[in-house]
Short mmCIF file of C-alpha atoms and ligand atoms in Angstrom, two decimals:
data_model
loop_
_atom_site.label_atom_id
_atom_site.label_comp_id
_atom_site.label_asym_id
_atom_site.label_seq_id
_atom_site.Cartn_x
_atom_site.Cartn_y
_atom_site.Cartn_z
CA MET A 16 66.65 192.73 125.49
CA ALA A 17 63.94 194.25 127.08
CA ILE A 18 63.18 196.95 129.60
CA ASP A 19 60.89 197.03 132.49
CA TYR A 20 60.54 200.24 131.98
CA GLN A 21 58.36 200.66 134.90
CA GLU A 22 61.24 199.48 137.45
CA ARG A 23 64.29 201.02 135.44
CA ILE A 24 63.03 204.60 134.84
CA PRO A 25 60.83 205.18 138.80
CA ASN A 26 58.35 207.71 137.37
CA ASN A 27 54.01 209.21 137.64
CA VAL A 28 53.74 209.51 133.74
CA ASP A 29 52.36 206.57 133.44
CA LEU A 30 54.73 205.57 131.73
CA ALA A 31 53.62 201.92 130.50
CA SER A 32 50.26 203.37 129.24
CA ASN A 33 52.23 205.34 126.59
CA ARG A 34 53.76 203.31 124.04
CA THR A 35 54.49 206.29 121.80
CA LEU A 36 56.63 207.30 124.79
CA GLN A 37 58.28 204.89 126.32
CA ARG A 38 58.94 203.77 122.51
CA ALA A 39 60.82 207.05 122.06
CA LEU A 40 62.76 206.83 125.81
CA GLU A 41 63.97 203.49 124.77
CA HIS A 42 66.10 205.33 121.79
CA TRP A 43 67.22 207.61 124.02
CA GLN A 44 68.05 205.95 127.11
CA PRO A 45 71.34 204.17 125.82
CA ARG A 46 72.98 207.00 124.53
CA PHE A 47 72.15 209.10 127.49
CA LEU A 48 74.18 206.21 129.14
CA ASP A 49 77.50 206.43 126.62
CA TRP A 50 77.28 210.12 127.66
CA TRP A 51 77.35 208.97 131.34
CA ARG A 52 80.07 206.75 131.12
CA ASP A 53 81.74 209.27 128.60
CA MET A 54 80.94 212.61 129.74
CA GLY A 55 80.21 211.92 133.41
CA PRO A 56 82.58 211.50 136.78
CA THR A 57 85.46 210.08 136.06
CA ASP A 58 87.33 206.92 137.76
CA PHE A 59 83.94 205.98 139.62
CA GLN A 60 81.34 204.54 137.78
CA SER A 61 82.02 200.97 139.59
CA SER A 62 82.55 202.88 143.46
CA GLU A 63 79.32 202.05 145.66
CA VAL A 64 77.90 205.54 146.10
CA TYR A 65 75.25 206.47 149.47
CA LEU A 66 72.60 208.21 146.81
CA ARG A 67 69.90 209.22 147.24
CA THR A 68 66.70 208.19 144.78
CA ALA A 69 63.19 209.91 143.94
CA ILE A 70 60.48 206.51 143.81
CA SER A 71 57.87 208.53 143.95
CA VAL A 72 57.10 212.11 144.95
CA ASP A 73 55.15 211.41 148.13
CA ARG A 74 57.05 212.86 151.08
CA LYS A 75 58.59 209.23 151.67
CA GLY A 76 59.01 208.02 148.26
CA TRP A 77 61.44 211.04 146.74
CA ALA A 78 64.18 210.44 149.10
CA SER A 79 65.82 206.75 149.95
CA PHE A 80 69.47 206.25 150.80
CA GLY A 81 71.29 203.40 149.44
CA HIS A 82 74.49 202.24 148.02
CA VAL A 83 74.65 202.92 144.25
CA LYS A 84 76.79 202.37 141.68
CA MET A 85 76.36 205.55 139.44
CA PRO A 86 75.08 204.76 136.43
CA ASP A 87 72.82 201.73 138.11
CA TYR A 88 71.29 204.99 139.37
CA ARG A 89 67.74 204.98 138.66
CA TRP A 90 66.80 208.19 137.14
CA GLY A 91 63.07 208.65 137.53
CA ILE A 92 60.46 211.13 136.34
CA PHE A 93 58.75 212.70 138.22
CA LEU A 94 55.32 215.92 137.49
CA ALA A 95 54.41 216.92 140.31
CA GLU A 96 51.13 216.24 141.51
CA PRO A 97 48.72 218.26 139.69
CA THR A 98 46.21 221.37 140.74
CA PRO A 99 42.99 220.64 140.15
CA ASP A 100 41.87 222.96 137.64
CA ARG A 101 44.40 225.14 137.78
CA THR A 102 44.45 228.60 136.44
CA ILE A 103 47.07 231.10 134.60
CA GLY A 104 47.97 233.16 137.74
CA PHE A 105 49.58 236.14 134.95
CA GLY A 106 49.89 238.40 132.94
CA ASP A 107 46.99 238.60 130.37
CA GLU A 108 46.23 235.53 130.20
CA MET A 109 45.46 235.56 133.98
CA GLY A 110 42.36 233.52 135.07
CA LYS A 111 42.05 231.27 132.05
CA ALA A 112 43.04 227.75 132.26
CA ALA A 113 46.39 226.51 132.61
CA TRP A 114 47.76 224.99 129.53
CA GLN A 115 48.20 220.39 129.13
CA GLN A 116 49.36 221.00 125.72
CA VAL A 117 52.19 223.46 124.10
CA PRO A 118 49.71 227.04 122.15
CA GLY A 119 51.13 226.78 118.44
CA GLU A 120 51.56 230.11 118.81
CA HIS A 121 54.41 229.67 121.91
CA ARG A 122 55.86 226.18 120.73
CA SER A 123 59.18 227.41 119.76
CA THR A 124 59.74 229.54 122.36
CA LEU A 125 58.65 227.31 124.95
CA ARG A 126 60.97 224.78 123.30
CA ARG A 127 63.81 227.26 123.46
CA LEU A 128 63.14 227.58 126.83
CA ILE A 129 63.00 223.38 127.59
CA VAL A 130 66.74 223.17 125.49
CA THR A 131 68.32 226.31 128.11
CA GLN A 132 67.35 224.64 130.68
CA GLY A 133 68.01 220.96 130.25
CA ASP A 134 71.42 221.90 128.12
CA THR A 135 72.68 223.50 132.46
CA GLU A 136 72.09 219.89 133.86
CA PRO A 137 74.42 217.57 131.55
CA ALA A 138 76.89 220.68 131.01
CA SER A 139 77.26 221.12 134.74
CA VAL A 140 77.80 217.50 135.51
CA GLU A 141 80.20 217.64 132.50
CA GLN A 142 82.41 220.92 134.19
CA GLN A 143 83.09 218.64 137.71
CA ARG A 144 83.84 214.79 136.22
CA LEU A 145 86.83 215.79 137.81
CA LEU A 146 86.32 216.77 140.89
CA GLY A 147 86.19 213.36 142.33
CA LEU A 148 89.45 212.75 141.97
CA THR A 149 90.37 215.15 144.31
CA ALA A 150 87.35 215.30 147.33
CA PRO A 151 88.22 216.76 150.97
CA SER A 152 86.08 213.74 152.30
CA LEU A 153 83.99 210.54 150.97
CA TYR A 154 81.17 213.02 153.34
CA ASP A 155 81.68 215.36 150.25
CA LEU A 156 82.79 212.44 147.36
CA ARG A 157 79.40 210.82 148.19
CA GLY A 158 77.56 214.85 147.83
CA LEU A 159 79.34 215.78 144.35
CA PHE A 160 78.01 212.59 143.42
CA GLN A 161 74.98 212.94 144.71
CA VAL A 162 74.70 217.37 142.37
CA ASN A 163 75.46 214.52 139.23
CA VAL A 164 72.80 212.46 139.66
CA GLU A 165 70.10 213.86 139.90
CA GLU A 166 71.51 216.57 137.33
CA GLY A 167 71.15 214.22 135.44
CA ARG A 168 67.68 213.36 136.15
CA HIS A 169 66.68 217.25 135.87
CA LEU A 170 68.52 216.12 132.30
CA TRP A 171 65.84 213.40 131.56
CA ALA A 172 62.88 215.95 133.05
CA MET A 173 63.55 218.43 130.29
CA VAL A 174 63.99 215.35 128.03
CA TYR A 175 60.24 213.69 129.06
CA LEU A 176 58.68 217.45 128.09
CA LEU A 177 59.90 217.54 125.15
CA HIS A 178 59.39 213.91 123.96
CA ALA A 179 56.06 214.05 125.03
CA HIS A 180 55.15 217.29 124.37
CA PHE A 181 57.62 218.55 120.70
CA GLY A 182 57.13 214.94 118.63
CA ARG A 183 59.42 214.98 116.62
CA ASP A 184 61.42 217.91 117.12
CA GLY A 185 61.83 217.89 120.64
CA ARG A 186 63.42 214.42 120.18
CA ASP A 187 66.01 215.61 117.66
CA GLU A 188 66.72 217.95 120.78
CA ALA A 189 67.07 215.29 123.47
CA GLU A 190 69.67 214.02 121.11
CA GLU A 191 71.53 217.31 120.61
CA LEU A 192 70.95 217.70 124.55
CA LEU A 193 73.36 214.80 124.43
CA VAL A 194 75.83 216.07 121.51
CA ARG A 195 77.10 218.57 122.67
CA HIS A 196 79.41 219.18 125.88
CA SER A 197 81.59 221.88 127.73
CA GLY A 198 83.59 223.20 126.66
CA ASP A 199 83.65 221.85 123.26
CA ALA A 200 85.57 223.87 120.89
CA ASP A 201 82.62 222.77 117.88
CA ARG A 202 79.52 222.43 119.54
CA PRO A 203 79.25 223.80 123.12
CA ARG A 204 76.86 224.46 126.10
CA ILE A 205 75.23 226.84 125.72
CA LEU A 206 75.22 229.04 127.72
CA GLY A 207 78.88 230.82 128.42
CA THR A 208 79.56 229.71 132.34
CA PHE A 209 79.01 226.29 131.64
CA ASN A 210 81.55 225.86 129.54
CA GLU A 211 84.47 226.76 131.88
CA PRO A 212 85.66 223.39 134.35
CA ILE A 213 85.36 223.43 137.28
CA SER A 214 88.40 222.08 137.94
CA ASP A 215 88.43 222.94 142.53
CA TRP A 216 86.87 222.49 144.71
CA LEU A 217 86.28 226.20 146.09
CA SER A 218 84.67 226.13 142.80
CA PHE A 219 82.78 223.54 143.12
CA PHE A 220 81.46 224.76 146.72
CA MET A 221 80.60 228.64 144.65
CA PHE A 222 79.09 226.61 142.03
CA THR A 223 76.48 225.30 144.34
CA PHE A 224 75.99 228.13 145.66
CA PHE A 225 76.19 230.75 143.52
CA THR A 226 74.63 229.36 140.58
CA ASP A 227 72.75 226.22 142.18
CA ARG A 228 70.62 228.92 143.38
CA ASP A 229 70.24 230.99 139.60
CA GLY A 230 68.92 227.84 138.79
CA LYS A 231 66.44 227.54 141.37
CA TYR A 232 64.91 231.44 140.59
CA GLN A 233 65.10 229.86 136.52
CA LEU A 234 62.13 226.68 138.14
CA MET A 235 61.06 229.24 139.83
CA SER A 236 59.65 230.89 136.87
CA LEU A 237 59.36 228.55 135.92
CA ALA A 238 57.58 226.46 138.05
CA GLU A 239 54.54 229.81 137.51
CA SER A 240 53.80 228.85 133.75
CA ALA A 241 50.87 228.85 132.06
CA PHE A 242 52.36 225.68 130.29
CA ASP A 243 51.33 222.93 133.06
CA PRO A 244 53.86 220.14 132.71
CA LEU A 245 56.46 222.40 132.62
CA ALA A 246 54.98 223.77 135.54
CA ARG A 247 54.69 220.41 137.40
CA THR A 248 58.29 219.34 136.26
CA CYS A 249 59.84 222.20 137.63
CA GLN A 250 58.43 222.60 140.97
CA PHE A 251 59.72 218.33 141.57
CA MET A 252 62.87 219.40 140.69
CA LEU A 253 63.00 222.55 142.91
CA THR A 254 62.78 219.54 145.91
CA GLU A 255 66.14 218.05 144.54
CA GLU A 256 67.77 221.72 144.21
CA ALA A 257 67.66 223.02 146.70
CA HIS A 258 69.82 220.49 148.32
CA HIS A 259 72.67 221.24 145.80
CA MET A 260 72.19 225.28 147.79
CA PHE A 261 72.68 223.15 151.26
CA ILE A 262 76.57 221.45 149.27
CA GLY A 263 77.22 225.24 148.22
CA HIS A 264 76.75 227.25 151.82
CA THR A 265 77.92 224.26 154.26
CA GLY A 266 81.04 224.03 151.84
CA LEU A 267 81.84 227.60 152.22
CA ALA A 268 80.26 227.69 155.64
CA ARG A 269 82.66 224.60 156.98
CA ILE A 270 85.78 225.99 154.48
CA THR A 271 85.27 229.11 156.37
CA LYS A 272 85.28 227.85 160.05
CA ARG A 273 88.24 225.70 159.16
CA THR A 274 90.76 228.85 157.85
CA VAL A 275 89.73 231.00 161.12
CA GLU A 276 90.24 227.87 163.11
CA VAL A 277 93.72 228.08 162.11
CA MET A 278 94.21 231.99 162.52
CA THR A 279 92.67 231.77 165.99
CA GLU A 280 95.69 229.34 165.90
CA LEU A 281 98.63 230.21 164.41
CA ARG A 282 96.41 234.25 166.33
CA THR A 283 97.17 235.44 162.54
CA ASP A 284 95.84 237.62 160.89
CA ASP A 285 98.55 237.26 157.37
CA PRO A 286 97.54 235.43 154.22
CA ALA A 287 100.46 233.78 153.47
CA ALA A 288 100.67 232.58 156.89
CA VAL A 289 97.00 231.21 157.06
CA ARG A 290 97.89 229.78 153.25
CA ALA A 291 101.23 227.83 154.53
CA ALA A 292 99.68 226.27 157.34
CA GLY A 293 97.46 224.76 154.79
CA ALA A 294 93.89 226.79 155.15
CA ILE A 295 92.48 229.16 152.29
CA ASP A 296 93.31 233.13 153.98
CA LEU A 297 89.70 234.92 153.11
CA PRO A 298 90.95 237.77 150.63
CA THR A 299 91.39 234.37 148.89
CA ILE A 300 87.43 233.39 149.26
CA GLN A 301 86.54 237.04 149.09
CA LYS A 302 87.69 236.71 146.08
CA TYR A 303 86.22 233.67 144.21
CA ILE A 304 82.87 235.67 145.95
CA ASN A 305 83.93 238.49 143.33
CA PHE A 306 83.91 236.77 140.71
CA TRP A 307 81.11 233.34 140.99
CA PHE A 308 78.55 235.71 142.18
CA SER A 309 78.98 238.29 139.02
CA SER A 310 79.35 235.49 137.06
CA ALA A 311 76.02 233.80 138.18
CA VAL A 312 74.25 237.47 138.37
CA ASP A 313 74.79 237.44 134.32
CA LEU A 314 72.49 234.46 134.20
CA PHE A 315 69.34 236.52 135.37
CA GLY A 316 69.94 238.79 131.64
CA SER A 317 69.86 241.88 130.78
CA GLU A 318 68.21 244.52 133.12
CA ALA A 319 65.78 245.72 130.38
CA SER A 320 64.51 243.21 128.55
CA SER A 321 61.59 242.39 125.68
CA ASN A 322 61.36 238.74 126.34
CA ALA A 323 60.80 238.95 129.10
CA ALA A 324 58.44 240.88 128.57
CA SER A 325 56.61 238.81 126.70
CA TYR A 326 57.35 235.36 128.67
CA PHE A 327 55.33 237.87 130.85
CA ALA A 328 52.46 238.43 128.71
CA SER A 329 51.60 234.88 127.67
CA GLY A 330 51.76 233.68 130.41
CA VAL A 331 55.12 231.17 129.70
CA LYS A 332 57.49 232.10 132.10
CA GLY A 333 56.25 233.79 135.66
CA ARG A 334 57.87 235.16 138.48
CA PRO A 335 59.15 233.01 141.79
CA ASN A 336 56.58 232.94 143.85
CA GLU A 337 54.08 235.39 142.27
CA ALA A 338 51.27 233.89 144.72
CA ASN A 339 53.05 236.58 146.91
CA TYR A 340 52.67 240.16 144.86
CA ALA A 341 49.66 241.69 145.04
CA ASP A 342 49.79 242.21 141.22
CA HIS A 343 49.50 239.50 139.06
CA MET A 344 49.03 242.10 135.84
CA ALA A 345 52.58 244.23 136.54
CA LEU A 346 51.67 246.64 133.36
CA ASP A 347 50.93 250.20 135.72
CA GLN A 348 54.31 250.24 137.84
CA SER A 349 57.00 251.52 136.57
CA PHE A 350 60.95 249.79 137.19
CA THR A 351 64.35 252.46 138.28
CA LEU A 352 66.89 251.08 136.52
CA ASP A 353 70.70 252.71 136.20
CA ARG A 354 72.92 252.37 132.77
CA PRO A 355 75.88 252.93 132.73
CA ASP A 356 76.22 256.80 131.00
CA GLY A 357 78.82 256.00 128.13
CA ARG A 358 81.00 259.75 130.38
CA GLY A 359 82.34 257.53 133.16
CA GLY A 360 78.74 258.39 134.84
CA VAL A 361 75.24 256.92 135.63
CA ALA A 362 72.10 257.49 134.26
CA ARG A 363 68.47 256.45 135.41
CA GLU A 364 66.55 255.94 133.70
CA ASP A 365 62.12 254.53 134.08
CA ILE A 366 61.23 251.94 131.92
CA PRO A 367 58.40 249.31 132.59
CA LEU A 368 58.28 246.58 135.13
CA ARG A 369 57.48 244.09 132.63
CA ASN A 370 60.87 245.05 131.42
CA ALA A 371 62.38 244.98 133.95
CA LEU A 372 61.18 241.75 135.09
CA ASN A 373 64.62 239.89 134.48
CA GLU A 374 65.93 242.65 138.02
CA THR A 375 63.46 241.70 139.94
CA ILE A 376 64.39 238.64 139.87
CA ARG A 377 67.81 238.97 140.13
CA LEU A 378 67.64 241.13 143.62
CA ALA A 379 65.08 238.43 145.26
CA TYR A 380 68.32 236.52 144.32
CA ILE A 381 70.40 238.86 145.25
CA GLU A 382 69.39 239.09 148.92
CA GLU A 383 69.01 235.88 150.09
CA CYS A 384 72.46 235.46 148.96
CA GLN A 385 73.17 238.21 150.43
CA THR A 386 70.98 236.43 153.88
CA PHE A 387 73.34 233.64 153.88
CA MET A 388 75.96 235.23 153.41
CA GLU A 389 75.66 236.81 156.67
CA ARG A 390 75.73 233.23 158.41
CA TRP A 391 79.77 232.72 157.45
CA ASN A 392 79.91 236.13 158.68
CA HIS A 393 78.47 235.13 162.02
CA THR A 394 81.04 232.26 162.29
CA ILE A 395 83.90 234.60 161.72
CA ALA A 396 82.84 237.77 163.89
CA GLU A 397 82.83 235.01 166.62
CA ALA A 398 86.24 233.84 165.94
CA GLY A 399 86.49 237.93 166.74
CA VAL A 400 88.30 237.62 163.29
CA ASP A 401 88.62 241.52 162.20
CA PHE A 402 86.90 240.05 158.13
CA ARG A 403 83.69 240.72 156.29
CA TYR A 404 82.49 238.68 153.09
CA ARG A 405 80.25 240.96 151.16
CA LEU A 406 78.66 240.50 147.75
CA PRO A 407 80.61 242.96 144.77
CA SER A 408 77.38 245.26 143.40
CA SER A 409 75.16 243.42 140.98
CA ARG A 410 77.41 246.29 138.14
CA PHE A 411 81.17 244.33 139.07
CA ASN A 412 82.69 242.73 136.25
CA ARG A 413 79.77 241.71 133.90
CA ASN A 414 79.33 240.35 130.12
CA ILE A 415 75.85 240.59 129.94
CA GLY A 416 73.03 243.64 130.74
CA VAL A 417 73.53 247.30 130.57
CA TRP A 418 76.25 247.18 133.04
CA ALA A 419 78.41 244.49 130.06
CA GLY A 420 81.52 245.81 130.28
CA ALA A 421 81.90 247.74 131.56
CA LYS A 422 84.68 248.77 134.65
CA THR A 423 83.17 249.55 137.42
CA ASP A 424 84.40 248.79 141.19
CA LEU A 425 83.42 246.21 143.94
CA ASP A 426 81.32 248.99 145.14
CA GLY A 427 79.65 249.51 141.51
CA LYS A 428 81.04 252.94 141.33
CA PRO A 429 82.63 253.34 137.25
CA VAL A 430 86.62 253.76 137.07
CA SER A 431 88.70 254.00 134.50
CA GLY A 432 89.69 251.36 132.88
CA GLU A 433 93.97 251.98 134.79
CA THR A 434 91.91 252.24 138.10
CA TRP A 435 90.69 248.51 136.81
CA ALA A 436 94.42 247.63 135.85
CA ALA A 437 95.68 248.73 139.44
CA HIS A 438 92.87 246.46 141.03
CA ALA A 439 92.09 243.49 139.25
CA THR A 440 94.05 241.38 141.29
CA ASP A 441 92.82 243.19 143.90
CA TRP A 442 89.07 242.04 142.73
CA LEU A 443 89.34 238.28 141.25
CA PRO A 444 91.07 235.51 141.97
CA THR A 445 95.19 235.39 139.83
CA GLU A 446 96.54 233.55 138.58
CA ALA A 447 98.71 232.85 142.11
CA ASP A 448 95.52 232.67 143.49
CA ARG A 449 93.78 229.79 141.92
CA ALA A 450 98.02 227.69 141.82
CA PHE A 451 98.00 227.86 145.40
CA VAL A 452 94.09 226.53 145.69
CA HIS A 453 94.62 223.82 143.37
CA SER A 454 97.82 222.40 145.57
CA LEU A 455 95.42 222.14 148.23
CA MET A 456 93.53 219.57 146.44
CA ARG A 457 94.91 215.88 147.43
CA PRO A 458 91.99 213.04 148.10
CA VAL A 459 90.86 212.06 150.55
CA ILE A 460 89.60 208.95 151.38
CA GLU A 461 89.57 207.54 154.71
CA PRO A 462 85.79 207.64 156.39
CA GLY A 463 85.49 210.44 158.65
CA LYS A 464 89.22 212.24 157.75
CA MET A 465 88.95 215.77 156.06
CA ALA A 466 91.00 218.08 153.99
CA ALA A 467 93.10 220.74 156.18
CA TRP A 468 91.90 223.35 154.60
CA ILE A 469 87.48 222.76 155.62
CA ALA A 470 86.21 221.83 158.49
CA PRO A 471 83.70 218.29 159.30
CA PRO A 472 80.11 218.91 159.20
CA GLU A 473 77.69 219.48 162.24
CA ARG A 474 75.77 216.31 160.90
CA GLY A 475 76.02 213.63 158.54
CA ILE A 476 73.51 212.67 155.54
CA ASN A 477 70.38 210.84 156.02
CA ASP A 478 71.21 210.28 159.84
CA GLN A 479 74.67 209.05 159.25
CA ALA A 480 77.77 209.41 161.13
CA VAL A 481 79.80 211.52 159.54
CA ASP A 482 82.69 208.68 159.56
CA TYR A 483 80.06 207.02 157.67
CA GLU A 484 81.35 205.19 154.54
CA TYR A 485 79.78 207.38 152.45
CA VAL A 486 81.15 205.76 149.30
CA ARG A 487 82.57 202.04 149.02
CA LEU A 488 85.71 202.50 146.79
CA ALA A 489 85.82 199.82 144.23
FE1 FE2 B 5 69.72 220.76 137.41
FE1 FE2 B 6 71.31 222.12 140.87
#
């Protein structure tokens, strides 16, 4: 059956006149839809969801709202508008023309970066596929599905690059992106974190706050790439990504608000009493923060990385907001790095700044997380409750980098195995904590109603009321 691709796949890459690309996508699109049906959200495929669809990149077109069934969502292909005569903004190739085609010497590196980024997008949809069954409100159910369809579009964005610029290899990689599955014993997703199911909404909001924000920093680094089509693709993805982090931030703010409301009503700071009232106690939320923060900071990679240095040198991948730096070469500076000394202490060493780029980007990320967390703390303080959230040290509970496997306390101070064992249940969610959070997960599907553990949002989506019918259940 002939498909009108201009209509079916909104795009600004002139798909209609590119026969090769069209043919590749004609082959891939039905497989994507099969994947969506098999691995995407369960049970809601015939419900009508109030979704934002990008139909162009200008102000008006990238956010058009309406009720659609998810399989009918129009996954499009968009690149930010080109910068005329764009040049490379950093590294050894600084000032030369940006690449419109993939240079042979960077082909495999670029392909790997695109595939790794692309793999996380469908992975998160797979991780979240059961969450719709326990949504705390229709507003939140819509938020989940908005994130899911856009992660699907981000997969399209990466598949477009693979199809358009990497020939046969790229088409094979695009197939593989639909074959690997989150948590699959034989064909797992590439990055470890993306193989853990997300089965409760506290984790979903943590994921969209911490993990999607890592995604934002990765996209910002790729948005600086000398490979112009990649840079422009990532620039547009960032506009959508912002909403995912909004969902995470406001979700956690609303949970916090509800918890301190319950504490105020009951005049208690006893976590057991808060739980008995059907809200999530602050110490449990803190443990989830410790867990999700440490898993997200791992995603930035090792503190000392020769890969990061060579990506920067060659122009393949830069630093977020490179234009804000005074020195785009990063050649003569060094960075002081702390690492475990193997004797229970900390050793200091100076490494070239280019090798420390993962760490400098991670530090910017941590600062941003901290800023948002202070808003939640403000809510707690206003209620007169004596508790503050804090981010653990980035050394805590790491699996990647120089602190991988090291036992430290929340301040990053190395501790013995015994001390760790004695405190781990205070620092990270226990089975009992997870079981409690799970016990709260009951669907609330009446428009405007909220589960007891989360406050309503301050306003609805796209100027609609909070009690708008965001999802018309089939
Ligand atoms: Fe994404
Ligand atoms: Fe996202």
